[in-house]
Amino acid sequence: MRHRPRNQTNRLSPQDRADATKRRAEAVYALLRTSLLTGVAVAALVLPIAMLGGLGAKAGFEAMDELSAELVETNPPLTSYVYADDGETLLSLFYDEFRREVSLDEISPIMRQAMVAAEDTRFYEHNGVDYRGVMRAAVANQTSGKVTQGASTITMQYVRGALQLNAESIADVVDASEKSVGRKLREARLAMSVEEQLTKDEILERYLNQAYFGHNAYGIFAAAYIYFSKHPSELNLEESALLAGLVKSPSEFDPTTSGQEAALDRRNWVLNRMIKLDYISHADASEVVGAPIKLKSSDAPNSCMTNSGVPSEYGFFCDYLRLWWRQQEAFGDTPDERERELRQGGYTIITSLNTKTHKETNQRLRDKKDDESRHAFGSVVMEPNTGRIKTLGLNRQFSYNQTNNAVHSNPSVHRKGNHPNTVNALLGGGSSSGYQAGSTFKIFTLLAALDDGYDLSYSLNSPHRVATSFVTAPGPASCGGRWCPSNANSDMAGNRTMWSGFGMSVNTFFAQLIDNVGADKTVEMAERMGLQWRTDVDKRLAKPENRTGWGPFTLGVSDAQPIELTNVYNALAGNGQLCEPLPVNRIIDRNGQDSAAASPSCHQAVDEDVALAATDAGRCVTETERSGVDCGAWGTAREVGDIVGRPVSGKTGTTDSNRASWFIGFTPDVTVGVFQADPDYMFNNVPLNELIYARETAAEIMSDYLEGVDPTPFEPPPQSIR
């Protein structure tokens, strides 16, 4: 749904300026003569204009022309609309002021007439200033001794609003809205100048898009939606009269209050004005005057939340989009400026989220773990070669309100925990630093070795426990001050190649491999693949002077977030092409122009042959079509291939004491990462019978995604690296 660009208005030529100055001066003197003849004391209003005689008038009106040219093309805050990849399913809105511009022909004719009747009956007759209205207001105000009537035309009201929208400071906003003769004078002069540049219909269109109708409804589109749940083209007489009556004082005439008397009186007053202008007949009005106000209100969702308080179905993905947007330099110099642009820029954002995949993924997750579980069970689905995220799933409700959450998992913490309601820290880089990912990190050592010239058939005798050259503090994995890790079980011991060592996830093979290749090269490879350091410990150990001793890194002791780690394997699915995680397909600005920020940002992170070889080793994990290769006695995710029904590469990962469980798998068409962990309390272990959930669910999600998609075969690595 695109936003219509403003009509372009050419600047006035010198002759046009001269003619406009002459016409405005004549109008001012005519007003002065009329006021004197009628005895109405409005000279104070027009005298400053009349004093702009000769060269002063010329310079003054030219200055007004310059300012009015800016007011003709204001850029009011507009709502940004966020859609799924179909361009139709609305995920959320982002706005500070709920406003969307529509053209005049998208507004029902009766609504246009109601607004003119309510705010400026001589709109199509005056030149921006209604002299009769000025005199009528002056007489009424002089008689009463106070201000009881105004004389602002629709054009003057538009000017006032435009000055506020273009204001660069709070002081400018105050100046544009203060009640003073000076402000009225400026509005009058600018209104006449604006009328020289725009047609009446163009002014009315801008005014209807600018006016405030109460309840955060800025402009007629928002008003029609909030009060009647419809498009402004569908507004009828009763609805139009009610909305037109609101603009003068939205709070005083608020139709949502229990009494509604003021709103009814105001609506019927507008109907009478429409009769006088021959817009409607007495018969038309009689059908409405006695009718009660009928509202069908709607709340516009904002910032990934529904205003009704119901958790948003797409909240986690939507909030990741917001976090991603804050990082894009195309939308501002700072994260806050970029988010302000999102909330005011009027963008149409077609995301990469696929609603079918989203529903299927969340159903698969909740089939295993509902939102009452202390363990977060989540998934990332990505597209190779673009980095586009097809969905983010989690067994949680996206909500900032954790009032009714269960108690915290950590018995020493006395506050609410993270379930069932939480925010996007689990997936999108919020306050959570991430989770240890266990053996999924072996991919970095594998890649570093292949990149350094090792081949897949490189073998190491891998006993149940092995002593390395890495120094470590005393503990279970220490022997004489050295790091001495062991395998998950004794059956893993033996002579292992990269195929069998990766497929069976043999710790002692990879402990020796990182010792031989160098921990510094492994850590550098992780950085090449997009891994970030999020904790103080990780940042310290990753420093160049420290990383050479970081042997345990190969077993996944560093924190990682699901999106970034899934993206590592997504690069292998793309034959080594690493793409920035991308939640959008298109971004269209208020003028209908596409933003380059929606384009994939990819580069070749590792040589293609290295990526093909690592992918080949990953197929040993799932035991899919590995004829002629010794993958070892088993693969740690052998059920994945059976569920998906086609070749799959990937890696399992569990941490010490099963505090987290992972599986990340891919085909040339899709990458799926699934994890399970307790974000509140890392020592809340995943039950033994649930360790299979990550790989089983990832396989089910892949199967759903690939249904009806012809298999794309994996390209084998060249013989030189086998």
XYZ file of C-alpha atoms in Angstrom:
722
model
C 0.000 0.000 0.000
C 1.952 3.005 -1.250
C 1.834 6.541 -0.025
C 0.915 9.060 -2.674
C 3.584 11.711 -3.317
C 2.604 15.351 -3.073
C 1.912 17.252 -6.281
C 4.938 19.320 -7.179
C 4.356 23.079 -7.198
C 6.558 25.358 -9.309
C 8.038 28.451 -7.717
C 6.482 31.776 -8.712
C 8.040 33.712 -11.573
C 8.983 37.397 -10.990
C 5.881 38.514 -12.903
C 3.679 36.130 -10.938
C 5.132 37.545 -7.729
C 4.374 41.071 -8.819
C 0.799 40.193 -9.778
C 0.265 38.324 -6.518
C 1.629 41.255 -4.499
C -0.703 43.659 -6.277
C -3.765 41.450 -5.740
C -3.023 40.970 -2.053
C -2.421 44.673 -1.519
C -5.726 45.484 -3.225
C -7.474 42.923 -1.043
C -5.984 44.424 2.105
C -7.033 47.977 1.223
C -10.503 46.711 0.289
C -10.791 45.099 3.682
C -9.646 48.285 5.400
C -12.187 50.410 3.502
C -14.960 47.949 4.301
C -14.117 47.883 7.969
C -14.113 51.667 8.220
C -17.424 52.015 6.406
C -19.099 49.507 8.688
C -17.570 50.977 11.827
C -16.069 47.670 12.876
C -12.766 48.074 14.675
C -10.677 45.679 12.665
C -8.066 48.201 11.666
C -5.747 46.708 14.251
C -5.904 43.467 12.325
C -5.132 44.854 8.889
C -3.083 47.954 9.643
C 0.259 46.130 9.780
C -0.524 44.703 6.358
C -1.594 48.046 4.978
C 1.578 49.618 6.275
C 3.568 47.355 4.003
C 3.260 49.921 1.239
C 5.608 50.576 -1.670
C 8.937 48.809 -1.501
C 8.110 47.525 2.002
C 5.066 45.717 0.690
C 7.068 44.199 -2.119
C 9.786 42.903 0.195
C 7.306 41.761 2.814
C 5.145 39.826 0.404
C 8.187 38.247 -1.239
C 9.299 37.011 2.186
C 5.828 35.613 2.719
C 6.045 33.897 -0.681
C 9.254 32.170 0.357
C 7.739 30.941 3.614
C 4.445 29.945 2.048
C 6.299 27.880 -0.567
C 7.662 25.821 2.300
C 4.191 25.444 3.797
C 2.724 24.206 0.527
C 4.804 21.030 0.742
C 4.908 20.064 4.403
C 6.072 16.655 5.506
C 3.778 15.753 8.388
C 4.557 12.714 10.523
C 3.071 9.715 8.739
C 2.423 6.201 9.956
C 4.674 3.432 8.672
C 2.878 0.233 7.669
C 4.560 -3.139 8.114
C 3.333 -6.089 6.027
C 4.211 -9.748 5.591
C 5.899 -10.840 2.377
C 2.519 -10.987 0.604
C 2.237 -7.201 0.880
C -1.267 -7.556 2.333
C -1.099 -9.108 5.809
C -0.594 -6.231 8.232
C 1.921 -7.084 10.959
C 1.972 -3.750 12.772
C 2.138 0.018 12.470
C 4.758 2.432 13.747
C 3.716 5.988 14.530
C 3.935 8.940 16.878
C 0.823 10.409 15.267
C -1.556 7.977 13.602
C -1.822 9.595 10.176
C -1.908 8.383 6.606
C -2.392 10.719 3.677
C -5.141 10.141 1.141
C -6.043 12.048 -1.996
C -9.213 14.119 -2.159
C -10.897 11.625 -4.465
C -10.349 8.968 -1.774
C -12.533 10.972 0.611
C -16.303 10.760 0.257
C -17.817 13.957 -1.245
C -20.202 14.285 1.702
C -17.234 14.365 4.089
C -15.619 17.172 2.124
C -18.860 19.139 2.197
C -19.332 18.544 5.923
C -15.880 19.919 6.656
C -16.457 23.069 4.621
C -19.830 23.568 6.305
C -18.340 23.154 9.774
C -15.160 25.179 9.398
C -15.410 27.642 6.491
C -18.680 28.114 4.610
C -17.142 30.670 2.220
C -14.080 28.545 1.544
C -14.602 28.483 -2.224
C -15.236 32.248 -2.390
C -12.463 33.960 -0.418
C -8.756 34.286 -1.183
C -7.531 32.822 2.081
C -9.005 35.494 4.387
C -12.777 35.733 4.822
C -13.419 39.461 5.295
C -17.049 38.931 6.208
C -15.990 36.368 8.778
C -13.443 38.789 10.211
C -16.057 41.502 10.603
C -18.655 39.128 12.016
C -16.184 37.828 14.587
C -15.011 41.332 15.449
C -18.593 42.522 16.081
C -19.415 39.463 18.192
C -16.232 39.738 20.214
C -16.611 43.505 20.731
C -20.228 43.082 21.825
C -19.452 40.323 24.317
C -16.282 41.895 25.583
C -14.349 38.662 25.036
C -13.358 36.310 22.229
C -16.450 34.270 21.385
C -15.871 33.763 17.670
C -12.846 33.181 15.475
C -12.331 34.084 11.861
C -9.857 31.459 10.766
C -10.519 30.042 7.338
C -9.610 26.513 6.338
C -6.579 27.972 4.579
C -5.504 29.838 7.706
C -5.973 26.710 9.800
C -3.889 24.790 7.299
C -1.163 27.442 7.538
C -1.201 27.241 11.335
C -0.867 23.472 11.247
C 1.842 23.609 8.594
C 3.856 26.086 10.673
C 3.661 23.688 13.604
C 4.655 20.705 11.477
C 7.641 22.588 10.037
C 8.682 23.942 13.435
C 12.282 23.273 14.398
C 11.801 23.949 18.112
C 9.155 23.967 20.823
C 9.275 27.767 20.761
C 8.290 27.716 17.080
C 5.317 25.485 17.904
C 4.210 27.899 20.624
C 4.561 30.872 18.270
C 2.430 29.113 15.661
C -0.412 28.448 18.096
C -0.446 31.440 20.445
C -3.596 33.547 20.621
C -2.454 36.949 19.422
C -3.093 39.529 16.734
C 0.439 38.999 15.458
C -0.164 35.317 14.879
C -3.460 36.045 13.098
C -1.732 38.582 10.883
C 0.941 36.130 9.868
C -1.649 33.442 9.189
C -3.687 35.850 7.051
C -0.713 36.937 4.972
C 0.527 33.394 4.515
C -2.967 32.124 3.702
C -3.301 34.604 0.849
C 0.101 33.552 -0.453
C -0.744 29.853 -0.214
C -3.963 30.469 -2.158
C -1.851 31.839 -5.003
C 0.038 28.563 -5.207
C -2.591 25.893 -4.598
C -6.076 25.238 -5.856
C -8.959 25.127 -3.381
C -9.179 21.360 -3.681
C -5.467 20.995 -3.016
C -5.808 23.099 0.128
C -8.851 21.139 1.303
C -7.039 17.848 0.696
C -4.050 18.968 2.739
C -6.279 20.289 5.500
C -8.261 17.047 5.767
C -5.002 15.120 6.033
C -3.706 17.507 8.687
C -6.684 18.088 11.002
C -6.798 16.459 14.440
C -9.974 14.553 15.322
C -9.094 13.329 18.811
C -8.077 9.877 20.088
C -4.724 10.080 18.287
C -6.505 10.379 14.938
C -4.485 12.789 12.797
C -6.126 13.326 9.446
C -9.309 11.950 7.950
C -7.933 8.480 7.209
C -7.114 7.881 10.868
C -10.414 9.417 12.007
C -12.493 7.180 9.735
C -10.585 4.126 10.935
C -10.576 4.894 14.669
C -14.215 5.969 14.981
C -15.893 3.861 12.293
C -13.400 1.176 11.194
C -13.693 2.189 7.572
C -11.931 4.021 4.764
C -12.766 7.743 4.332
C -14.257 6.982 0.923
C -16.999 5.019 2.714
C -18.112 7.714 5.165
C -21.835 8.541 5.053
C -23.680 11.746 6.008
C -24.140 10.917 9.684
C -20.492 9.918 10.129
C -19.168 12.860 8.117
C -21.124 15.422 10.113
C -19.896 13.915 13.366
C -16.243 13.938 12.286
C -16.399 17.452 10.839
C -17.808 18.681 14.125
C -14.892 17.282 16.103
C -12.149 19.459 14.638
C -13.113 22.606 16.540
C -12.684 20.876 19.916
C -12.070 17.104 19.857
C -12.205 16.766 23.635
C -15.362 18.863 24.120
C -17.267 17.014 21.401
C -15.788 13.567 22.064
C -18.426 11.013 20.928
C -16.904 8.199 22.983
C -17.982 9.727 26.298
C -20.974 8.188 28.038
C -23.215 11.258 27.658
C -22.620 12.126 23.991
C -24.963 15.143 24.268
C -22.307 17.625 23.157
C -21.275 15.419 20.242
C -24.919 15.044 19.154
C -25.559 18.788 19.328
C -22.412 19.519 17.370
C -23.227 16.913 14.714
C -26.724 18.334 14.247
C -25.305 21.865 14.077
C -23.104 20.736 11.177
C -26.123 19.200 9.459
C -27.979 22.533 9.678
C -24.991 24.323 8.158
C -24.982 21.805 5.314
C -28.676 22.523 4.670
C -27.973 26.268 4.438
C -25.260 25.615 1.879
C -27.609 23.361 -0.147
C -25.265 20.412 0.336
C -28.131 18.328 1.696
C -31.912 18.665 1.918
C -34.073 18.933 5.040
C -35.233 15.402 4.300
C -31.634 14.163 4.256
C -30.943 15.828 7.570
C -34.138 14.608 9.219
C -33.053 11.011 8.732
C -29.949 11.710 10.805
C -30.837 14.386 13.373
C -32.784 12.067 15.644
C -30.473 9.088 15.226
C -28.109 8.145 18.060
C -24.370 8.168 17.451
C -23.217 4.799 16.157
C -19.521 4.155 16.548
C -17.533 1.136 15.422
C -14.201 1.997 16.915
C -10.869 0.354 16.135
C -7.507 0.588 17.818
C -4.519 1.004 15.551
C -1.706 -1.341 16.598
C 1.568 0.417 17.303
C 5.179 -0.668 17.728
C 4.462 -4.398 17.531
C 1.736 -4.230 20.182
C -2.051 -4.181 19.939
C -3.655 -1.287 21.800
C -6.125 -3.696 23.346
C -3.322 -5.342 25.285
C -3.611 -8.659 23.438
C -0.110 -9.952 22.551
C 0.745 -9.524 18.893
C 1.031 -12.727 16.877
C 3.992 -11.255 14.993
C 5.534 -9.344 17.889
C 8.940 -11.051 18.033
C 9.597 -10.621 14.331
C 8.243 -7.082 14.365
C 10.484 -6.079 17.247
C 13.511 -7.567 15.497
C 12.605 -5.385 12.502
C 12.635 -2.353 14.815
C 16.055 -3.305 16.209
C 17.385 -3.899 12.691
C 16.035 -0.528 11.525
C 17.887 1.229 14.351
C 21.144 -0.101 12.906
C 20.587 1.129 9.330
C 22.546 4.307 8.564
C 20.235 5.052 5.637
C 17.557 6.221 8.079
C 19.534 8.608 10.285
C 22.781 9.319 12.082
C 21.858 7.728 15.399
C 19.668 4.791 16.475
C 17.124 7.160 18.020
C 16.953 9.285 14.852
C 16.393 6.145 12.800
C 13.600 4.940 15.026
C 11.997 8.400 14.860
C 12.146 8.123 11.072
C 10.405 4.746 11.279
C 7.656 6.261 13.430
C 7.185 9.412 11.334
C 8.415 8.636 7.831
C 5.312 7.028 6.351
C 7.087 3.964 4.986
C 5.462 0.926 3.458
C 7.589 -1.991 4.620
C 7.173 -5.377 2.959
C 8.939 -7.749 5.304
C 10.409 -11.157 4.545
C 8.068 -12.903 6.995
C 6.016 -15.655 5.399
C 2.727 -16.099 7.255
C 2.370 -19.784 6.349
C 5.861 -20.581 7.604
C 5.257 -18.431 10.673
C 2.100 -20.285 11.686
C 3.571 -23.702 10.987
C 6.776 -22.931 12.869
C 5.033 -21.667 15.968
C 2.700 -24.629 15.960
C 5.636 -27.032 15.777
C 7.327 -25.276 18.691
C 4.214 -25.222 20.854
C 3.496 -28.859 20.135
C 6.648 -29.574 22.130
C 6.801 -26.696 24.637
C 3.950 -24.297 25.437
C 4.323 -20.863 26.988
C 4.052 -22.254 30.516
C 7.498 -23.821 30.215
C 10.409 -22.099 31.900
C 12.536 -23.033 28.903
C 12.427 -20.796 25.876
C 12.018 -22.898 22.743
C 12.645 -20.860 19.627
C 13.429 -21.031 15.945
C 14.931 -18.962 13.128
C 14.138 -19.703 9.465
C 16.422 -18.051 6.900
C 16.897 -17.939 3.156
C 20.379 -18.711 1.755
C 22.108 -16.163 -0.505
C 19.929 -13.287 0.747
C 19.935 -13.575 4.548
C 16.215 -12.898 4.583
C 14.439 -14.123 7.692
C 11.279 -16.028 6.845
C 10.085 -16.164 10.438
C 11.116 -16.048 14.079
C 9.261 -18.416 16.389
C 9.115 -18.730 20.149
C 6.952 -20.477 22.718
C 6.214 -17.154 24.376
C 3.797 -14.223 24.070
C 5.324 -10.934 22.948
C 4.334 -8.422 25.610
C 5.900 -5.714 27.757
C 3.478 -6.571 30.543
C 4.948 -9.293 32.744
C 2.603 -8.625 35.673
C 1.024 -12.068 35.568
C 4.168 -14.017 34.733
C 5.350 -16.965 36.792
C 8.059 -16.568 39.413
C 11.668 -16.319 38.281
C 13.527 -19.590 37.632
C 16.458 -18.524 39.773
C 15.441 -19.249 43.383
C 17.640 -16.397 44.615
C 15.838 -13.818 42.441
C 12.590 -12.497 43.874
C 10.728 -11.127 40.869
C 8.637 -12.292 37.934
C 10.230 -14.542 35.352
C 10.198 -14.473 31.547
C 7.118 -16.589 30.833
C 4.573 -16.584 29.389
C 5.120 -12.921 28.413
C 8.463 -11.574 27.278
C 10.096 -9.296 24.694
C 12.558 -9.896 21.921
C 15.746 -10.254 23.957
C 15.621 -13.964 23.142
C 15.998 -13.453 19.414
C 16.794 -9.923 18.477
C 19.651 -8.541 20.529
C 17.919 -6.977 23.493
C 19.244 -7.171 27.035
C 20.051 -10.889 26.803
C 23.613 -11.618 25.690
C 22.610 -14.941 24.200
C 23.264 -18.577 25.077
C 26.183 -20.936 24.987
C 25.708 -23.065 21.895
C 27.843 -26.110 22.597
C 29.111 -28.186 19.706
C 27.552 -25.978 17.025
C 30.773 -23.948 17.501
C 32.841 -26.825 16.136
C 31.986 -25.417 12.734
C 34.466 -22.571 13.297
C 37.364 -24.933 13.987
C 36.357 -27.068 11.006
C 36.271 -24.006 8.723
C 39.562 -22.666 10.080
C 41.276 -25.998 9.429
C 39.869 -26.326 5.893
C 40.790 -22.709 5.190
C 44.343 -23.435 6.422
C 44.816 -26.290 3.957
C 43.629 -29.328 5.895
C 41.364 -31.728 4.012
C 38.287 -33.674 5.100
C 40.154 -36.949 5.389
C 42.604 -35.501 7.939
C 42.561 -37.948 10.841
C 43.445 -37.861 14.533
C 43.481 -40.544 17.162
C 40.805 -39.277 19.516
C 40.773 -40.984 22.914
C 37.987 -40.550 25.436
C 40.014 -37.793 27.111
C 42.893 -35.798 25.685
C 45.496 -33.394 27.049
C 46.061 -30.217 25.039
C 48.630 -27.448 25.185
C 46.074 -24.904 26.407
C 46.501 -23.699 29.965
C 43.419 -23.741 32.164
C 42.415 -23.197 35.778
C 41.818 -26.175 38.056
C 38.520 -27.931 37.378
C 36.900 -31.020 35.842
C 38.486 -30.331 32.433
C 41.960 -29.699 33.861
C 44.870 -32.108 34.168
C 48.090 -30.682 35.548
C 47.069 -27.151 34.568
C 46.280 -28.145 30.984
C 42.885 -28.222 29.274
C 41.870 -31.894 29.070
C 38.339 -32.281 27.691
C 36.579 -35.611 27.311
C 33.889 -36.983 25.011
C 30.207 -37.293 25.851
C 30.655 -41.089 25.978
C 33.469 -43.569 25.557
C 32.083 -44.978 22.283
C 33.203 -41.809 20.496
C 36.885 -42.653 20.937
C 38.897 -43.856 17.962
C 40.620 -42.661 14.853
C 38.432 -39.855 13.480
C 38.460 -37.775 10.320
C 36.739 -34.435 9.869
C 33.719 -36.326 8.534
C 33.360 -38.679 11.491
C 34.653 -36.208 14.069
C 31.993 -33.674 13.040
C 29.243 -36.224 12.439
C 29.699 -37.893 15.828
C 30.629 -34.585 17.531
C 33.847 -35.919 19.047
C 35.169 -33.380 21.551
C 38.681 -34.790 21.705
C 39.045 -34.636 17.917
C 38.195 -30.935 17.885
C 40.280 -30.173 20.967
C 43.309 -31.513 19.114
C 42.289 -29.861 15.844
C 42.073 -26.385 17.382
C 45.399 -27.059 19.102
C 46.977 -27.878 15.730
C 45.323 -25.156 13.662
C 45.493 -22.481 16.340
C 42.769 -21.009 18.505
C 43.563 -17.576 17.089
C 42.661 -18.739 13.574
C 39.454 -20.346 14.877
C 38.368 -17.206 16.722
C 39.238 -15.108 13.670
C 37.102 -17.437 11.538
C 34.168 -16.947 13.910
C 34.502 -13.190 13.450
C 34.650 -13.626 9.676
C 31.383 -15.554 9.910
C 29.643 -12.757 11.792
C 29.922 -13.843 15.427
C 29.944 -10.964 17.926
C 31.367 -10.820 21.429
C 28.638 -9.923 23.888
C 29.958 -10.565 27.399
C 32.933 -9.038 29.164
C 34.538 -12.484 29.448
C 34.149 -13.187 25.718
C 35.470 -9.753 24.768
C 38.543 -10.276 26.948
C 39.309 -13.763 25.655
C 38.768 -12.712 22.032
C 41.464 -10.026 22.198
C 44.395 -10.823 19.877
C 46.772 -11.235 22.792
C 44.435 -13.716 24.528
C 42.738 -15.691 21.773
C 45.707 -17.970 21.151
C 44.983 -19.645 24.492
C 41.225 -19.934 24.043
C 41.063 -23.650 23.229
C 37.669 -24.339 24.879
C 36.135 -21.953 22.335
C 35.722 -24.898 19.964
C 33.177 -26.478 22.341
C 30.871 -23.446 22.357
C 31.668 -21.678 25.624
C 30.965 -18.229 24.126
C 27.493 -16.674 24.121
C 25.701 -16.459 20.801
C 22.281 -15.358 19.665
C 20.053 -17.625 17.593
C 19.858 -15.320 14.580
C 23.610 -14.802 14.226
C 24.446 -18.470 14.714
C 21.761 -19.618 12.283
C 23.209 -17.117 9.827
C 26.635 -18.782 10.074
C 25.182 -22.023 8.755
C 23.062 -20.065 6.288
C 26.329 -18.887 4.738
C 27.355 -22.518 4.198
C 24.004 -23.135 2.501
C 24.986 -20.287 0.189
C 28.385 -21.836 -0.590
C 30.278 -19.452 1.677
C 28.346 -16.293 0.899
C 27.611 -14.556 4.203
C 24.652 -12.164 4.145
C 23.562 -9.758 6.831
C 20.354 -11.018 8.495
C 17.583 -9.183 6.667
C 13.921 -8.896 7.794
C 12.612 -7.018 4.710
C 11.902 -7.530 1.029
C 11.054 -3.909 0.142
C 10.968 -0.516 1.834
C 8.952 2.172 0.042
C 9.144 5.757 1.266
C 6.309 8.307 1.358
C 7.144 9.388 -2.197
C 6.918 5.882 -3.610
C 10.684 5.402 -3.889
C 12.367 2.116 -2.969
C 15.091 2.170 -0.336
C 18.360 0.380 -1.040
C 18.408 -0.678 2.628
C 16.083 -3.551 1.674
C 18.664 -5.093 -0.649
C 20.691 -8.080 0.588
C 24.197 -7.258 1.788
C 26.387 -10.288 1.080
C 30.042 -11.149 0.629
C 32.131 -14.277 0.206
C 33.233 -14.971 3.792
C 35.100 -18.206 3.005
C 36.267 -19.839 -0.171
C 33.512 -21.788 -1.916
C 35.484 -25.041 -1.763
C 35.866 -24.608 2.012
C 32.116 -24.065 2.386
C 31.333 -27.112 0.229
C 33.659 -29.269 2.313
C 32.155 -28.087 5.621
C 28.684 -28.748 4.225
C 29.759 -32.238 3.236
C 30.943 -32.940 6.795
C 27.623 -31.635 8.095
C 25.766 -34.271 6.101
C 27.421 -36.906 8.300
C 25.525 -35.368 11.229
C 22.165 -36.209 9.609
C 23.321 -39.403 7.860
C 21.821 -38.364 4.523
C 23.196 -39.966 1.329
C 26.785 -40.412 2.474
C 27.835 -43.318 0.292
C 31.604 -43.701 -0.014
C 32.344 -41.596 3.085
C 33.177 -42.914 6.543
C 30.948 -40.811 8.808
C 31.546 -42.989 11.846
C 29.179 -45.193 13.778
C 26.355 -42.659 13.906
C 25.324 -39.087 13.290
C 24.122 -37.000 16.209
C 20.991 -35.959 14.279
C 20.311 -39.069 12.218
C 16.512 -38.666 12.551
C 16.605 -35.320 10.706
C 17.178 -36.850 7.296
C 14.288 -39.256 7.772
C 11.864 -36.465 8.724
C 12.889 -34.042 5.971
C 13.137 -36.747 3.331
C 16.057 -35.195 1.473
C 19.759 -34.469 2.091
C 20.337 -32.108 5.023
C 23.536 -30.702 6.502
C 23.862 -29.243 9.980
C 25.095 -29.595 13.526
C 23.752 -30.408 16.975
C 24.888 -28.642 20.101
C 24.506 -29.219 23.832
C 26.316 -27.418 26.629
C 27.711 -28.647 29.949
C 25.027 -30.422 31.971
C 22.573 -29.866 29.076
C 21.916 -26.254 30.010
C 21.049 -25.535 26.372
C 20.195 -27.666 23.373
C 20.591 -26.637 19.701
C 20.280 -27.886 16.169
C 20.973 -25.871 13.038
C 20.300 -27.568 9.722
C 20.171 -26.497 6.113
C 19.566 -27.467 2.533
C 20.460 -25.272 -0.462
C 16.948 -23.780 -0.102
C 16.518 -23.016 3.600
C 18.322 -22.858 6.947
C 16.564 -23.571 10.239
C 17.993 -23.027 13.706
C 16.232 -24.251 16.861
C 17.348 -23.791 20.458
C 16.084 -24.519 23.956
C 17.328 -22.813 27.127
C 16.113 -20.937 30.192
C 16.880 -17.232 29.661
C 16.307 -16.502 33.360
C 18.552 -19.135 34.870
C 21.276 -20.821 32.829
C 21.583 -23.646 35.388
C 18.042 -24.838 34.715
C 19.029 -27.830 32.593
C 17.105 -29.127 29.614
C 15.550 -32.504 30.594
C 17.304 -35.480 29.029
C 14.176 -36.630 27.220
C 13.888 -33.167 25.591
C 17.385 -33.003 24.090
C 15.915 -34.420 20.893
C 13.374 -31.599 20.617
C 15.679 -29.112 18.878
C 16.739 -31.374 16.025
C 13.346 -33.043 15.696
C 11.480 -29.739 15.533
C 13.993 -28.187 13.148
C 13.471 -31.142 10.817
C 9.683 -30.745 11.004
C 9.940 -27.029 10.222
C 12.211 -27.753 7.266
C 9.823 -30.409 6.006
C 6.898 -27.975 6.188
C 8.876 -25.262 4.416
C 10.120 -27.529 1.624
C 6.792 -29.208 0.925
C 6.196 -29.017 -2.811
C 9.710 -27.666 -3.459
C 11.841 -29.787 -5.777
C 15.054 -30.865 -4.015
C 18.143 -28.863 -4.864
C 21.163 -31.188 -4.670
C 24.191 -30.285 -2.605
C 27.281 -29.614 -4.696
C 30.081 -31.981 -3.626
C 33.450 -30.527 -2.614
C 36.321 -30.891 -5.078
C 38.523 -33.968 -4.757
C 41.459 -31.791 -3.726
C 39.889 -30.993 -0.356
C 38.371 -34.398 0.395
